[in-house]
Structure formats: C-alpha cells, structure tokens
Amino acid sequence: MSENTDGVADAAAGDAVGGTAADPAQPAPATAGPPAAAGPPADSAAGSGTAAVPEPTPAQPAAPSAAGSAAGSPGHGPAAGVAPAGWDPKAWRTYQVRRQRAESGAWSIAPLAWAEAARPGLAGPVPTAVLVCAVVAGIASALFLGDGLGPGLLLAVVPAIAAAYVAARTARRTARPWTLVWAVGCVALLAVPALRDAGWPSTLALLAAVLLGALALHGSRTWPGVLLSPLGFVDATVLGIRWAWSGLRSRGSGVDRSRWLPVAKAALVAVVLLVLFGALFASADAAFADLLSGLTPDVSVGDSPVRFLLFLLGALLALAAARAAAAPSRWDRIRVAPGKPRSRVEWALPLVVLNLLFAGFNAVQLAVLFGGYDKVLESTGLTYAEYARQGFWQLLWATLLTLAVIALALRWAPRAGAGDRGFVRVVLGTLCALTLVVVASALRRMDLYVDAYGLTRLRVSVAAMELWLGLVIVLIMAAGVFGASRLPRLVAGSAAAAVLVFGLLSPDGMVAEKNVARYQQDGKIDLAYFQSLSADAVPALDRLPEPRRSCALRGINNELSRGGRVPWYAMSLGEYRARQILRERPVKASYEVCSSLGTFHSRTIG
C-alpha cells in the first residue's frame, strides 16, 4: 500500500485506471497552462476507480521556466497542472502518479486506482517496543513452529499482537467494539490447531483468522473493504520492512551505548547461567532432565534453514501487523459504482418467473414430505441413495446461484423513490424466503443419506456450508428490513463463527461418533474409512467392541507411531487424548483379523 504522496490528488488515481500508460521518457513541452482546480477528495473520486475529473483548462502561453517547473516538480502533477501539448489528460495524470509513487518508494499489490484510494497515512517513527516484539515473534516462530502447529502457534502470535497494540497506542488509535470482536475472534480461531488434530478444520481456521485480523487492523466495513483487507498484509509487510529499517538507521546514527550495553551484558550473563546450571541439574537428576527436554524446543543443525525461514516469517508478520495498526489502509474508500437502474418491468419479470419456479418446487417438496418417500421412489425409479444424494448437490448449487442472482438484482434494481425500494424488498424477500425452503429440503436429503450410509468428512462439510448459506440468506432478509450498512461485517463474522464452531465441534470426532452409533443400531460399519481419520476420532472409536475397535484404530495408531515423540507445543489436545487412550488400551488385533473385516479395502468417498 502506498504512502501519502505530496502533491498528488486522490482524484487522479480515480482516473488513472482508465487512462493509457504514458511514455515516461517523453520530454515535457515548453508550454504549460495555469494551475487547475484541485480534484475531489479521495472518499468520493478515488474510490470508484472510474470517477469523472473536471476537464483541464485550455493551455495558455507561459514562460519556459514555468513549464519546466510544472512538468518536473512533484507539486505540479495532476493536482496542480494541466497536461502539456501532445499528452492525453488521463495519461498525463497516470504518469505523474506513477512517477511520484516511485520517487517516494511507495508500493502496493493492489491496482493503481485502488492503491491511491486506500493508501494509508504516514506512520510515525517505529517504537523500540515494536522492534523488540518483532524479534521475539521471530524467535518464537523458529522455536515453536518447526515441529508443527499446536499451542506453539498462539505463543508465536502473542508477540505480533503485542507489536500491533503498541503501534496502535503510539499512533493514538482507539479500539472500537467491532475491532475488539475481530481481535477476539482471530485469537479464538488460532486456538483451533491447539485443540484439534485434523488438518482441514485447522486450515479453515487459519484462513478465517487472517480475515478477522485484517478487519481488526484496517477497520473495514464495506464490501470492498471486507474482501480486500487481507491484501493489506502484503502491502503492510513491504511498508513494515521499510519502516523498521528507517527506525534502525535512525537509532544507529546516534546510539547511546551507556543505555543498551548494560542490558545486553545482563542478558548474556543470564543466558550463560541458565545453560550452565541447567546442564548440571539435568545431568544430576533424570526426572529433571526429562522435564527440561519436554519444555525446551529440540533444535538441531539439520533444520536450521527451516528455523531461519520461520524466524523471518514471524518477524515480518509482527512488523506487518504493527505497520497496519499504526497507519491502516483505507479500503473503505474504494467505491463501486452501482449499475444502471432498470424499469420495474424489465427488472422484476425474470425474478417473478424465478419465484414462481421456486414456489412450484417447494410445493412438490411439501407433497413428498407428507405423502412419503416410498411413492416417490416407486414413480421415479430412483433408489433411496440416488434420490437423496443427487437432490442435495443440485439444491446446494441452487442456493449458491440464488445468492449470485440477489447480488446482481440489487445492482440493477430500480431506485427512483420509496415505492421502488419497497417493490424491491417484496420481490427479493419472497425469493429469499423460498430459498430458505430449498435449504431445508437440501439438509433433509442429506440427513436421509447419512441415516442410510453413514457420515463422512465430505458430507459433514457440505452440510455445514449449506447451513451457513441459509444463515447468509437470513442476514440478507434482515438487511432489507433494518438496513444493509452492517451486512458486510455480519456476513464476514458469520463465516468466521461458522468456521470456529466447525473446528470446535471436531468434524472427525462427529464422523466417528455418528458411525459408531449407527453400528450399535444396525451392526453396519465401514472400518476402511476410519484409517484416514485424525486422532480426534479416537475417543469415539474406542467404544467399539474388539476386534473392530483395534481395526478401526489401526491406521491412526500407525500414524501416531510414525510421528514419534512430539513436543508439547506442537501437540494438539486431540492428539494428546488419542495417545493417552492408545497407551492405556493398545491396538491388539492382527493384520489378518482386520483384513477379514474389510479394514484395508479401498472405497469411494461420497
């Protein structure tokens, strides 16, 4: 994200996206016009990327010296001067913005118009505490993340959070209620890898944590802001490196050795004493040696490159968070121009037809619900599994497409007055209500399929997604009644909350629990599927009778055995419980017995 550039109006950035790139090497003509009026503020023009800029005044004769000043001075770019003869006005403004951004060292991953609209302010000098926190974050990442995710992830992130807090306080930024919500949610999501052994819910939790962390730092509240905030981490990383480097250079030019030298000496003496006496006590007592080896990270020369990369990653993350907290990118300044309003007939006719189709489908679903499935299966020729499985996937796609239709309909909705707004609410509200019936039908079909064939990772994932889509539709309906200003943040918060609940409920544990209950009812169980589950499934599978218990746990047990000894900071709570259960009740069934029960048969997961 670019720094503030003196003399460059945000309005120029709005036109830059539509202009033709100018030749930077083209010499400036010898004539220039008088200063033009400044463009509109960033919040109105630069945000959309296509905002109109007043036409420049006709060029008037001027002295060559004035022309040279207008063409070459940063303060006489698109904000204060007109395009010289031979230049397209938009191309001239684009060239001036790019040149001044290059001179100031500004950089951004975002397009030029977006970058200029959302650029952060200049950050003050980097606090010493931020530099210390960055170093601590790098060290913690190198020590605790080299063996895997777990409680060590929280330990590595705490210094980065402290760096962001110090930078925000130094910049006199105050935390708003939404900022606290995002920050607490981010930390809660980062705790999922410490609780669950399964990698897929942990990955979703990390992605959601990045989103909430970006929202907490940038304070975005509009759709462009919510969607683009994670890009701010890339920009903040580049700016954070420059910020830290300038701070180190300023401190190095006038270092007062009398201040830092005693601290460095004391820290060095403390490290020497810890290593010396720790080694003596460890060699004197085996129990203390075992405790010490379990608490301290095991660092070897062979994994030094990986540890060094983790150190850089942790330090850069802390600097990026601190830089964003000190001067956040203003993604909310990006404006998306609404579509051209349509007439009521042109806009409503397709939606009314779609509503009638939804109503007809929902009527059939109600008839099936009260008439029973046997008659439907007999008339359609489908099996029980085909009817439930095929219907779910089609209805899931129908829900996704309905959300896309609602978004496009709102873009081109008629908005001439209160009557049009009420008409839009009625049409789209009806569509949302009918879509909720489709969501309920899809979940009912998945429930039937699970009852017949058991629960799998894929089935629990898509069912959770369908539930969240239903929640989004409810939020859209509420926005139509109470206003849509909070809708982007509510949708983002609901997605993060769904991911958090999904991880805390332990999907692998749910899969094992459901299949064990099904076995206790009808004696059917798929032992082959359990071989790919994580350690989170061990408590539920432990309730199976032998030899099926041992066969179900065989794959998980082998995986934990191959992993060897795992330090505490890399071990999740789910893995700890699994190791404890398998230590108390080891796997006993032989390969032949498990093979006869179908444990090693390949299967297709659906």
XYZ file of C-alpha atoms in Angstrom:
606
model
C 0.000 0.000 0.000
C 1.387 3.361 -0.971
C 2.453 6.070 1.379
C 0.972 9.559 1.203
C 2.463 11.401 -1.776
C 2.644 15.167 -1.534
C 1.033 16.968 -4.415
C -0.903 14.002 -5.850
C -4.641 14.341 -5.658
C -6.687 11.236 -4.959
C -8.930 12.201 -7.858
C -6.085 11.491 -10.260
C -5.918 7.935 -9.008
C -9.564 7.511 -9.829
C -8.919 8.377 -13.498
C -5.629 6.548 -13.740
C -7.228 3.189 -14.237
C -8.968 4.335 -17.390
C -6.049 6.174 -18.973
C -3.391 4.984 -21.384
C 0.074 4.493 -19.996
C 2.287 7.410 -20.928
C 5.879 7.170 -22.045
C 7.976 8.181 -19.032
C 10.812 9.187 -21.314
C 8.757 11.697 -23.312
C 10.147 15.205 -22.740
C 7.916 17.890 -21.330
C 6.866 20.593 -23.821
C 7.938 24.155 -23.317
C 4.459 25.449 -22.534
C 2.135 24.812 -19.659
C -1.221 26.074 -18.514
C -2.180 27.801 -15.341
C -2.892 25.712 -12.246
C -6.166 23.819 -12.434
C -8.624 23.378 -9.641
C -7.900 20.568 -7.244
C -9.813 17.361 -7.783
C -12.483 15.923 -5.490
C -11.469 14.294 -2.229
C -10.347 10.669 -2.037
C -13.557 9.449 -0.457
C -15.647 10.492 -3.463
C -13.490 10.208 -6.558
C -10.601 7.893 -5.959
C -12.696 5.144 -4.531
C -14.561 4.057 -7.630
C -11.623 3.984 -9.986
C -13.807 5.455 -12.726
C -14.875 8.800 -11.233
C -15.058 11.742 -13.592
C -12.490 14.515 -13.247
C -13.154 18.061 -14.498
C -11.621 18.792 -17.876
C -8.375 20.763 -17.672
C -8.474 24.411 -18.609
C -7.097 25.311 -22.016
C -3.360 25.805 -22.060
C -2.164 29.406 -22.004
C 1.227 30.667 -23.105
C 3.756 30.734 -20.328
C 7.435 31.155 -19.852
C 9.687 28.118 -20.391
C 10.813 28.224 -16.789
C 7.264 27.854 -15.571
C 6.711 24.988 -17.949
C 9.709 23.157 -16.663
C 8.525 23.602 -13.110
C 5.066 22.330 -13.927
C 6.341 19.248 -15.709
C 9.064 18.251 -13.332
C 8.077 19.327 -9.852
C 6.199 16.784 -7.725
C 3.907 19.511 -6.547
C 2.740 20.366 -10.065
C 1.405 16.992 -11.160
C -2.200 16.022 -11.711
C -3.378 18.079 -8.739
C -1.970 21.437 -9.808
C -1.183 21.400 -13.551
C -2.777 20.531 -16.859
C -1.468 18.070 -19.434
C 1.176 19.533 -21.773
C 0.576 19.616 -25.510
C 0.707 16.151 -27.032
C -0.356 14.354 -23.858
C -3.716 12.763 -23.189
C -5.001 14.280 -19.898
C -5.663 10.898 -18.296
C -2.321 9.507 -19.460
C -0.566 12.599 -18.057
C -2.198 12.176 -14.653
C -1.361 8.450 -14.650
C 2.275 9.187 -15.468
C 2.537 11.807 -12.714
C 1.037 9.498 -10.086
C 3.304 6.601 -11.042
C 6.383 8.822 -11.083
C 5.722 10.336 -7.671
C 4.869 6.952 -6.149
C 8.173 5.615 -7.491
C 10.089 8.606 -6.095
C 8.538 8.166 -2.643
C 9.216 4.443 -2.579
C 5.503 3.640 -2.450
C 4.436 0.124 -3.374
C 1.237 -1.886 -3.404
C -0.083 -5.192 -4.679
C -3.413 -3.524 -5.455
C -4.170 -1.769 -8.774
C -3.103 1.845 -9.034
C -6.537 3.399 -8.575
C -7.340 1.205 -5.591
C -3.909 1.775 -4.066
C -4.236 5.551 -4.280
C -7.758 5.454 -2.893
C -6.930 3.213 0.059
C -3.381 4.323 0.761
C -2.511 4.629 4.472
C -1.195 7.711 6.127
C 2.406 8.255 7.037
C 3.394 6.262 10.104
C 5.403 7.865 12.848
C 8.800 6.590 13.962
C 8.772 2.908 14.776
C 8.684 2.376 18.575
C 11.500 0.387 20.124
C 8.967 -1.978 21.689
C 7.709 -2.880 18.197
C 11.206 -3.858 17.082
C 11.668 -5.946 20.207
C 8.320 -7.674 19.682
C 9.243 -8.435 16.076
C 12.466 -10.118 17.167
C 10.632 -12.070 19.881
C 7.966 -13.131 17.363
C 10.665 -14.389 15.007
C 12.390 -16.339 17.760
C 9.112 -17.821 18.985
C 8.168 -18.855 15.440
C 11.541 -20.511 14.889
C 11.372 -22.395 18.177
C 7.707 -23.399 18.377
C 6.535 -23.839 14.785
C 9.282 -26.085 13.437
C 7.626 -29.254 14.749
C 4.056 -28.478 13.729
C 1.082 -26.397 14.789
C -0.370 -26.585 18.268
C -0.202 -24.390 21.355
C 3.060 -23.055 19.944
C 1.106 -21.142 17.313
C -0.542 -18.999 19.978
C 2.829 -18.437 21.649
C 4.298 -17.281 18.346
C 1.397 -14.922 17.590
C 1.295 -13.214 21.003
C 4.368 -11.011 20.288
C 2.838 -9.929 16.963
C -0.373 -8.955 18.763
C 1.704 -7.005 21.287
C 3.546 -5.203 18.471
C 0.237 -4.189 16.860
C -1.099 -2.964 20.205
C 1.991 -0.858 20.930
C 1.956 0.641 17.432
C -1.746 1.494 17.672
C -1.329 3.119 21.086
C 1.660 5.128 19.862
C -0.402 6.324 16.888
C -3.250 7.163 19.323
C -5.716 4.832 17.657
C -8.581 3.701 19.876
C -10.217 0.292 19.685
C -13.836 0.235 18.609
C -16.317 -2.512 19.534
C -16.032 -4.182 16.133
C -12.234 -4.109 16.413
C -12.402 -5.985 19.708
C -14.819 -8.516 18.213
C -12.469 -9.193 15.293
C -9.424 -9.441 17.563
C -11.065 -11.876 19.986
C -12.395 -13.944 17.092
C -8.943 -14.066 15.496
C -7.330 -15.389 18.683
C -10.136 -17.930 19.142
C -9.616 -19.236 15.595
C -5.881 -19.542 16.189
C -6.696 -21.804 19.146
C -8.343 -24.415 16.868
C -4.999 -26.061 15.875
C -4.196 -26.348 19.572
C -7.442 -28.261 20.152
C -7.923 -30.380 17.028
C -5.539 -32.761 15.300
C -7.336 -32.744 11.925
C -5.592 -30.521 9.407
C -8.575 -29.426 7.320
C -10.566 -27.587 10.028
C -7.309 -26.047 11.254
C -6.553 -24.745 7.766
C -10.001 -23.167 7.515
C -9.485 -21.623 10.953
C -6.158 -20.074 9.909
C -7.697 -18.541 6.774
C -10.595 -17.135 8.783
C -8.123 -15.779 11.359
C -6.288 -13.897 8.593
C -9.583 -12.304 7.534
C -10.532 -11.247 11.068
C -7.020 -9.998 11.769
C -7.143 -7.830 8.647
C -10.538 -6.446 9.645
C -9.277 -5.669 13.151
C -6.238 -3.795 11.807
C -7.874 -1.924 8.912
C -11.346 -1.394 10.369
C -13.111 -2.124 7.079
C -16.897 -2.119 6.963
C -17.891 -2.068 3.260
C -17.890 -4.946 0.754
C -14.663 -3.806 -0.983
C -13.061 -3.273 2.400
C -14.038 -6.684 3.762
C -12.955 -8.517 0.615
C -9.687 -6.618 0.063
C -8.490 -6.223 3.659
C -6.376 -9.431 3.614
C -4.365 -7.917 0.722
C -3.285 -5.260 3.191
C -0.976 -7.779 4.879
C 1.119 -7.957 1.700
C 1.334 -4.184 1.431
C 1.958 -3.784 5.158
C 4.805 -6.298 5.008
C 6.698 -4.255 2.422
C 5.985 -0.991 4.218
C 6.796 -2.602 7.574
C 10.268 -3.615 6.377
C 10.989 -0.060 5.238
C 9.505 1.307 8.444
C 11.693 -0.911 10.621
C 14.802 -0.234 8.512
C 14.363 3.530 8.794
C 13.909 3.127 12.543
C 17.071 1.066 12.878
C 19.058 3.556 10.805
C 17.862 6.486 12.880
C 18.790 4.665 16.062
C 22.155 3.552 14.719
C 23.228 7.098 13.874
C 23.106 8.203 17.489
C 23.454 5.092 19.628
C 23.928 5.670 23.307
C 25.988 2.701 24.452
C 25.510 3.612 28.086
C 21.803 2.696 27.729
C 21.814 -0.607 25.857
C 25.226 -2.065 26.707
C 24.375 -2.924 30.364
C 21.140 -4.602 29.247
C 22.981 -6.664 26.636
C 25.598 -7.713 29.174
C 22.941 -8.731 31.712
C 21.041 -10.746 29.099
C 24.218 -12.537 28.018
C 25.130 -13.407 31.609
C 21.592 -14.705 32.238
C 21.765 -16.994 29.187
C 25.154 -18.353 30.226
C 23.940 -19.068 33.766
C 20.791 -20.807 32.505
C 22.736 -23.032 30.124
C 25.455 -23.856 32.660
C 23.303 -24.673 35.666
C 20.562 -26.226 33.551
C 23.054 -28.687 32.079
C 24.426 -29.510 35.544
C 20.985 -30.146 37.056
C 19.903 -32.192 34.041
C 22.928 -34.450 34.335
C 22.374 -34.799 38.086
C 18.703 -35.864 38.001
C 16.960 -37.928 35.307
C 13.473 -36.650 36.200
C 14.581 -33.018 35.869
C 16.328 -33.854 32.599
C 13.127 -35.371 31.238
C 11.107 -32.323 32.336
C 13.655 -29.949 30.802
C 13.746 -31.816 27.495
C 9.947 -31.723 27.316
C 9.758 -27.989 27.950
C 12.581 -26.765 25.721
C 12.416 -26.980 21.919
C 14.680 -29.512 20.244
C 16.743 -27.516 17.740
C 19.304 -29.256 15.549
C 21.717 -28.034 12.887
C 19.906 -30.006 10.176
C 16.696 -27.991 10.422
C 18.445 -24.608 10.708
C 17.275 -23.380 7.253
C 13.663 -24.120 8.146
C 14.037 -22.419 11.516
C 15.585 -19.374 9.863
C 12.679 -19.091 7.418
C 10.239 -19.374 10.308
C 12.140 -16.620 12.129
C 11.783 -14.336 9.108
C 8.109 -15.217 8.755
C 7.351 -14.435 12.406
C 9.294 -11.172 12.394
C 7.711 -9.994 9.137
C 4.224 -10.849 10.391
C 4.804 -8.797 13.539
C 6.130 -5.836 11.521
C 3.221 -6.031 9.075
C 0.668 -6.109 11.897
C 2.350 -3.187 13.655
C 2.616 -1.108 10.464
C -1.057 -1.732 9.639
C -2.039 -0.854 13.200
C -0.067 2.404 13.075
C -1.397 3.524 9.665
C -4.042 1.193 8.235
C -5.057 1.022 4.606
C -8.428 2.664 3.996
C -10.046 0.045 1.798
C -13.457 1.541 2.527
C -12.557 4.483 0.302
C -12.860 2.237 -2.744
C -16.262 2.855 -4.237
C -18.076 0.531 -6.621
C -20.451 2.472 -8.819
C -23.981 0.992 -8.820
C -25.357 -0.395 -12.029
C -27.790 1.438 -14.232
C -31.282 1.263 -12.694
C -33.785 -0.725 -14.703
C -37.500 -0.216 -15.023
C -39.783 -2.239 -12.804
C -40.964 -4.497 -15.611
C -37.503 -5.139 -17.018
C -36.069 -5.837 -13.566
C -38.939 -7.761 -11.950
C -40.111 -10.051 -14.765
C -37.193 -12.545 -14.564
C -37.334 -12.543 -10.760
C -41.089 -13.104 -10.622
C -40.752 -16.054 -13.002
C -37.954 -17.432 -10.816
C -40.119 -17.011 -7.716
C -42.910 -18.992 -9.374
C -40.470 -21.779 -10.229
C -39.219 -21.876 -6.636
C -42.793 -21.946 -5.346
C -43.663 -24.886 -7.588
C -40.589 -26.831 -6.489
C -41.296 -26.153 -2.818
C -44.897 -27.316 -3.260
C -43.637 -30.625 -4.603
C -41.249 -30.918 -1.647
C -44.108 -30.441 0.797
C -46.172 -33.044 -1.057
C -43.292 -35.505 -0.845
C -42.827 -34.741 2.839
C -46.463 -35.507 3.679
C -47.008 -38.210 1.040
C -43.981 -40.275 1.966
C -40.877 -41.247 0.037
C -41.950 -44.734 -0.999
C -44.466 -43.414 -3.524
C -41.885 -41.005 -4.957
C -39.257 -43.708 -5.312
C -41.755 -46.000 -6.995
C -42.809 -43.349 -9.516
C -39.298 -42.059 -10.311
C -37.441 -45.377 -10.358
C -34.624 -43.955 -8.208
C -33.074 -45.747 -5.299
C -33.133 -44.302 -1.794
C -29.482 -43.200 -2.069
C -29.838 -41.685 -5.551
C -32.859 -39.602 -4.588
C -31.177 -38.147 -1.505
C -27.653 -37.709 -2.855
C -28.417 -36.244 -6.279
C -31.008 -33.899 -4.896
C -28.653 -32.458 -2.298
C -25.964 -31.379 -4.727
C -28.433 -29.767 -7.099
C -30.071 -27.871 -4.263
C -26.693 -26.713 -2.950
C -25.893 -25.231 -6.354
C -29.356 -23.678 -6.478
C -28.641 -21.904 -3.183
C -25.297 -20.553 -4.410
C -26.780 -19.337 -7.682
C -29.629 -17.654 -5.827
C -27.149 -15.571 -3.847
C -25.492 -14.519 -7.102
C -28.880 -13.591 -8.558
C -29.699 -11.479 -5.493
C -26.367 -9.622 -5.734
C -26.887 -8.824 -9.425
C -30.526 -7.891 -8.883
C -29.567 -5.382 -6.209
C -27.004 -3.819 -8.531
C -29.576 -3.058 -11.252
C -32.639 -2.592 -9.039
C -34.945 0.398 -9.648
C -34.351 3.081 -7.035
C -36.297 6.159 -8.110
C -38.115 6.508 -4.805
C -39.622 4.830 -1.755
C -42.087 2.909 -3.930
C -39.267 1.276 -5.887
C -37.402 0.380 -2.702
C -40.498 -1.280 -1.261
C -41.089 -3.152 -4.502
C -37.500 -4.467 -4.476
C -37.864 -5.618 -0.871
C -41.029 -7.580 -1.664
C -39.634 -9.337 -4.741
C -36.234 -10.214 -3.253
C -37.715 -11.014 0.158
C -40.020 -13.553 -1.473
C -37.076 -15.093 -3.302
C -35.078 -15.325 -0.055
C -37.975 -16.957 1.810
C -38.445 -19.535 -0.945
C -34.697 -20.195 -0.971
C -34.797 -20.997 2.732
C -37.270 -23.801 1.931
C -34.776 -25.101 -0.652
C -32.035 -25.031 2.004
C -34.236 -27.001 4.406
C -35.013 -29.541 1.667
C -31.316 -29.978 0.883
C -30.458 -30.562 4.538
C -33.316 -33.042 4.851
C -31.999 -35.016 1.888
C -28.503 -35.088 3.383
C -29.947 -36.315 6.680
C -31.680 -39.181 4.855
C -28.490 -40.079 3.042
C -26.450 -40.058 6.258
C -29.001 -42.271 8.001
C -28.695 -44.805 5.196
C -24.953 -44.747 4.516
C -23.218 -43.011 7.404
C -21.445 -39.707 7.875
C -18.210 -38.746 6.100
C -15.960 -35.689 6.043
C -17.381 -34.534 2.728
C -20.980 -34.879 3.862
C -20.489 -33.015 7.128
C -18.574 -30.248 5.303
C -21.192 -29.581 2.632
C -23.999 -29.789 5.182
C -22.213 -27.166 7.296
C -21.773 -24.991 4.210
C -25.472 -25.277 3.369
C -26.349 -24.217 6.904
C -24.118 -21.163 6.616
C -25.647 -20.235 3.246
C -29.057 -20.360 4.891
C -27.772 -18.010 7.598
C -26.488 -15.605 4.932
C -29.934 -15.540 3.332
C -31.488 -14.728 6.710
C -28.977 -11.872 7.132
C -29.908 -10.529 3.698
C -33.584 -10.572 4.641
C -32.795 -8.749 7.890
C -30.746 -6.173 5.948
C -33.766 -5.488 3.752
C -35.749 -4.575 6.856
C -33.196 -2.882 9.133
C -30.656 -1.573 6.620
C -27.611 -3.036 4.897
C -24.847 -0.950 6.464
C -23.738 -3.797 8.736
C -24.325 -6.619 6.245
C -20.692 -6.987 5.024
C -19.365 -7.271 8.565
C -22.178 -9.602 9.628
C -21.528 -11.942 6.697
C -17.787 -11.960 7.426
C -18.436 -12.527 11.127
C -20.903 -15.336 10.432
C -18.373 -17.074 8.166
C -15.669 -16.853 10.836
C -18.092 -18.012 13.543
C -19.151 -20.969 11.384
C -15.519 -21.973 10.878
C -14.853 -21.632 14.615
C -17.870 -23.746 15.590
C -16.954 -26.285 12.908
C -13.470 -26.654 14.369
C -14.598 -26.760 17.994
C -17.180 -29.462 17.264
C -14.396 -31.676 15.844
C -15.716 -32.917 12.477
C -13.608 -36.091 12.603
C -14.999 -36.805 16.058
C -18.532 -36.205 14.756
C -17.954 -38.608 11.860
C -16.682 -41.327 14.198
C -19.451 -40.704 16.734
C -22.201 -40.951 14.118
C -20.824 -44.153 12.581
C -20.334 -45.827 15.956
C -23.945 -45.004 16.892
C -25.064 -46.433 13.551
C -23.116 -49.648 14.232
C -24.759 -50.005 17.630
C -28.178 -49.743 15.940
C -27.866 -51.944 12.860
C -24.390 -53.509 13.067
C -23.118 -51.764 9.891
C -19.738 -50.070 9.901
C -17.039 -49.169 7.364
C -13.699 -49.848 9.040
C -11.722 -48.883 5.930
C -12.891 -45.276 6.105
C -11.599 -44.803 9.664
C -7.999 -45.383 8.562
C -7.845 -41.864 7.084
C -9.319 -40.021 10.070
C -7.261 -37.975 12.506
C -6.594 -38.556 16.181
C -9.740 -36.567 17.024
C -11.780 -39.703 16.196
C -10.053 -41.959 18.753
C -12.363 -41.305 21.772
C -15.465 -42.298 19.768
C -13.845 -45.296 18.055
C -12.565 -46.510 21.420
C -16.147 -47.512 22.298
C -16.312 -50.189 19.596
C -16.033 -53.824 20.714
C -12.920 -55.825 19.904
C -11.609 -56.694 17.376
C -13.357 -53.912 15.452
C -12.013 -51.321 17.880
C -8.410 -52.257 17.176
C -9.026 -52.486 13.437
C -10.712 -49.063 13.375
C -7.824 -47.505 15.313
C -5.077 -49.291 13.393
C -4.434 -46.539 10.851
C -4.479 -43.743 13.432
C -2.193 -45.725 15.729
C 0.325 -46.306 12.925
C 0.285 -42.644 12.011
C 0.969 -41.556 15.592
C 3.740 -44.151 15.904
C 5.450 -42.873 12.756
C 5.271 -39.338 14.151
C 7.385 -40.346 17.138
C 7.775 -38.131 20.145
C 6.004 -34.798 19.691
C 6.842 -31.834 21.963
C 4.067 -30.263 23.983
C 3.973 -27.052 21.967
C 3.300 -28.993 18.738
C 0.733 -31.445 20.128
C -2.972 -30.684 19.960
C -5.391 -31.651 22.676
C -6.970 -34.203 20.342
C -3.630 -35.900 19.716
C -2.788 -35.892 23.439
C -6.045 -37.659 24.296
C -5.555 -40.170 21.494
C -2.040 -41.059 22.628
C -3.259 -41.455 26.192
C -6.083 -43.832 25.138
C -3.825 -45.914 22.900
C -1.213 -46.096 25.638
C -3.744 -47.415 28.137
C -5.527 -49.747 25.669
C -3.162 -50.628 22.800
C -4.253 -51.985 19.439
C -4.326 -55.805 19.662
C -5.988 -57.258 16.567
C -3.687 -58.811 13.958
C -3.440 -57.829 10.317
C -5.222 -60.997 9.210
C -8.191 -60.387 11.503
C -8.562 -56.773 10.374
C -8.220 -57.761 6.741
C -11.042 -60.267 7.094
C -13.256 -57.475 8.488
C -12.616 -55.277 5.419
C -10.301 -52.780 7.110
C -7.944 -52.421 4.154
C -10.467 -52.396 1.308
C -10.410 -49.361 -0.958
C -13.572 -47.321 -1.169
C -15.053 -44.285 -2.932
C -15.919 -41.471 -0.570
C -19.098 -39.502 -1.232
